[in-house]
Coordinates of C-alpha atoms in Angstrom, one line a residue:
X942 CA 20.1 38.9 -19.8
X943 CA 22.5 36.3 -21.3
X944 CA 22.4 38.1 -24.7
X945 CA 23.5 41.3 -23.0
X946 CA 26.3 39.5 -21.1
X947 CA 27.6 38.1 -24.4
X948 CA 27.4 41.6 -26.0
X949 CA 29.4 43.0 -23.1
X950 CA 32.1 40.4 -23.9
X951 CA 32.3 41.6 -27.5
X952 CA 30.2 39.0 -29.2
X953 CA 28.5 40.0 -32.5
X954 CA 24.8 40.2 -32.7
X955 CA 24.6 37.4 -35.3
X956 CA 26.7 35.1 -33.1
X957 CA 24.6 35.8 -30.1
X958 CA 21.4 35.0 -32.0
X959 CA 22.9 31.7 -33.2
X960 CA 24.2 30.8 -29.7
X961 CA 20.8 31.5 -28.1
X962 CA 18.7 30.0 -30.9
X963 CA 16.8 33.2 -31.7
X964 CA 16.6 35.7 -34.6
X965 CA 18.9 38.6 -35.0
X966 CA 15.8 40.8 -34.8
X967 CA 15.0 39.6 -31.3
X968 CA 18.6 40.3 -30.2
X969 CA 18.3 43.8 -31.7
X970 CA 15.1 44.5 -29.8
X971 CA 16.7 43.3 -26.6
X972 CA 19.7 45.6 -27.0
X973 CA 17.4 48.5 -27.9
X974 CA 15.4 47.9 -24.7
X975 CA 18.5 47.6 -22.6
X976 CA 19.9 50.9 -23.9
X977 CA 16.6 52.8 -23.4
X978 CA 15.2 51.2 -20.2
X979 CA 18.3 49.7 -18.6
X980 CA 19.4 46.0 -18.3
X981 CA 16.8 45.3 -15.6
X982 CA 14.1 45.7 -18.3
X983 CA 15.5 42.5 -19.9
X984 CA 14.3 40.3 -17.0
X985 CA 11.3 38.1 -17.7
X986 CA 8.1 39.8 -16.8
X987 CA 4.9 37.7 -16.8
X988 CA 2.0 39.2 -18.6
X989 CA -0.2 41.1 -16.2
X990 CA -3.5 39.3 -17.2
X991 CA -6.9 40.8 -17.3
X992 CA -8.0 43.6 -15.0
X993 CA -10.0 42.4 -12.0
X994 CA -13.7 42.7 -12.3
X995 CA -14.2 43.4 -8.6
X996 CA -12.5 46.4 -7.1
X997 CA -10.3 46.1 -4.1
X998 CA -13.1 47.5 -1.9
X999 CA -15.6 45.0 -3.3
X1000 CA -13.1 42.1 -2.6
X1001 CA -12.7 43.4 0.9
X1002 CA -16.5 43.1 1.4
X1003 CA -16.6 39.4 0.4
X1004 CA -15.6 37.9 3.9
X1005 CA -18.5 39.8 5.5
X1006 CA -21.0 38.7 2.9
X1007 CA -19.8 35.1 3.1
X1008 CA -20.1 35.2 6.9
X1009 CA -23.9 35.9 6.6
X1010 CA -24.3 32.4 5.2
X1011 CA -25.7 31.1 2.0
X1012 CA -29.3 31.2 3.2
X1013 CA -29.2 35.0 3.5
X1014 CA -28.8 35.1 -0.2
X1015 CA -31.7 32.7 -1.0
X1016 CA -29.9 29.4 -1.1
X1017 CA -31.1 26.3 0.8
X1018 CA -28.5 25.3 3.4
X1019 CA -25.5 27.2 4.8
X1020 CA -22.9 25.6 2.6
X1021 CA -21.0 27.9 0.2
X1022 CA -20.1 26.3 -3.2
X1023 CA -18.3 28.1 -6.0
X1024 CA -21.5 28.2 -8.0
X1025 CA -23.3 29.9 -5.1
X1026 CA -20.4 32.3 -4.5
X1027 CA -20.5 33.3 -8.3
X1028 CA -24.3 33.9 -8.0
X1029 CA -23.9 35.9 -4.8
X1030 CA -21.2 38.1 -6.5
X1031 CA -23.5 38.6 -9.5
X1032 CA -26.4 39.6 -7.2
X1033 CA -24.4 41.9 -5.0
X1034 CA -22.0 43.6 -7.5
X1035 CA -23.5 42.8 -10.9
X1036 CA -20.3 41.1 -11.9
X1037 CA -20.3 37.7 -13.6
X1038 CA -17.6 35.2 -12.5
X1039 CA -17.1 31.6 -13.6
X1040 CA -17.3 29.2 -10.6
X1041 CA -13.7 28.0 -11.2
X1042 CA -12.5 31.6 -10.7
X1043 CA -14.5 31.9 -7.5
X1044 CA -12.5 29.0 -6.1
X1045 CA -9.4 31.2 -6.6
X1046 CA -11.1 34.1 -4.8
X1047 CA -12.1 31.8 -1.9
X1048 CA -8.6 30.5 -1.7
X1049 CA -7.2 34.0 -1.4
X1050 CA -9.7 34.7 1.4
X1051 CA -8.6 31.5 3.1
X1052 CA -12.0 29.9 2.7
X1053 CA -12.2 26.1 2.1
X1054 CA -14.3 24.8 -0.7
X1055 CA -17.4 22.9 0.3
X1056 CA -19.9 20.7 -1.4
X1057 CA -23.3 20.0 0.1
X1058 CA -24.0 16.4 1.0
X1059 CA -27.6 15.6 0.2
X1060 CA -28.9 12.7 2.3
X1061 CA -32.4 11.6 3.1
X1062 CA -33.7 12.8 6.5
X1063 CA -35.0 9.3 7.2
X1064 CA -31.6 7.8 6.8
X1065 CA -30.8 5.2 9.4
X1066 CA -27.0 4.8 9.7
X1067 CA -27.2 1.7 12.0
X1068 CA -29.4 -0.2 9.6
X1069 CA -27.2 0.7 6.7
X1070 CA -24.1 -0.5 8.5
X1071 CA -25.8 -3.7 9.6
X1072 CA -26.9 -4.4 6.0
X1073 CA -23.4 -3.8 4.7
X1074 CA -21.9 -6.2 7.2
X1075 CA -24.4 -9.1 6.9
X1076 CA -26.5 -9.0 3.7
X1077 CA -24.0 -7.4 1.3
X1078 CA -21.6 -10.3 1.7
X1079 CA -24.3 -12.7 0.7
X1080 CA -25.3 -10.7 -2.4
X1081 CA -21.8 -10.1 -3.8
X1082 CA -21.2 -12.0 -7.0
X1083 CA -18.3 -14.3 -6.9
X1084 CA -16.5 -15.7 -9.9
X1085 CA -17.4 -19.3 -10.6
X1086 CA -14.7 -21.8 -9.7
X1087 CA -13.7 -24.0 -12.6
X1088 CA -11.4 -27.0 -12.5
X1089 CA -10.9 -27.0 -16.3
X1090 CA -9.1 -24.1 -17.9
X1091 CA -11.0 -22.2 -20.6
X1092 CA -9.5 -22.0 -24.1
X1093 CA -10.7 -19.9 -27.0

């Protein structure tokens, strides 16, 4: 856009290229694009990226599938993780997604990410807390107190 403005003010193509730190060929291509498609075509347009593997209709089905719970798809526990979502999408739609991309899909659907907490069923929280408060303090290592400084 700046190159076009300078062109409108009578600047030469060579001077525009020098002022903007680009090649004259780039300036020439910009001017050609502005003349054929209009000056709005000069605005930055981010690359579109890859086409979506899931159709809009398939993406619309995801909330209903997720609401069935993870156990409905053969997982142990009701927690959805990105790896589980990726596997469920593969099972249902035959589309392979990386778990990191599934987190983006979940974010768009306003789902929070979850990680299962695996704890023993025999776990006794009161006993653990008591041990931390009483026994742990006794077992902690303390640095030895020295009256003479060490030199190497």
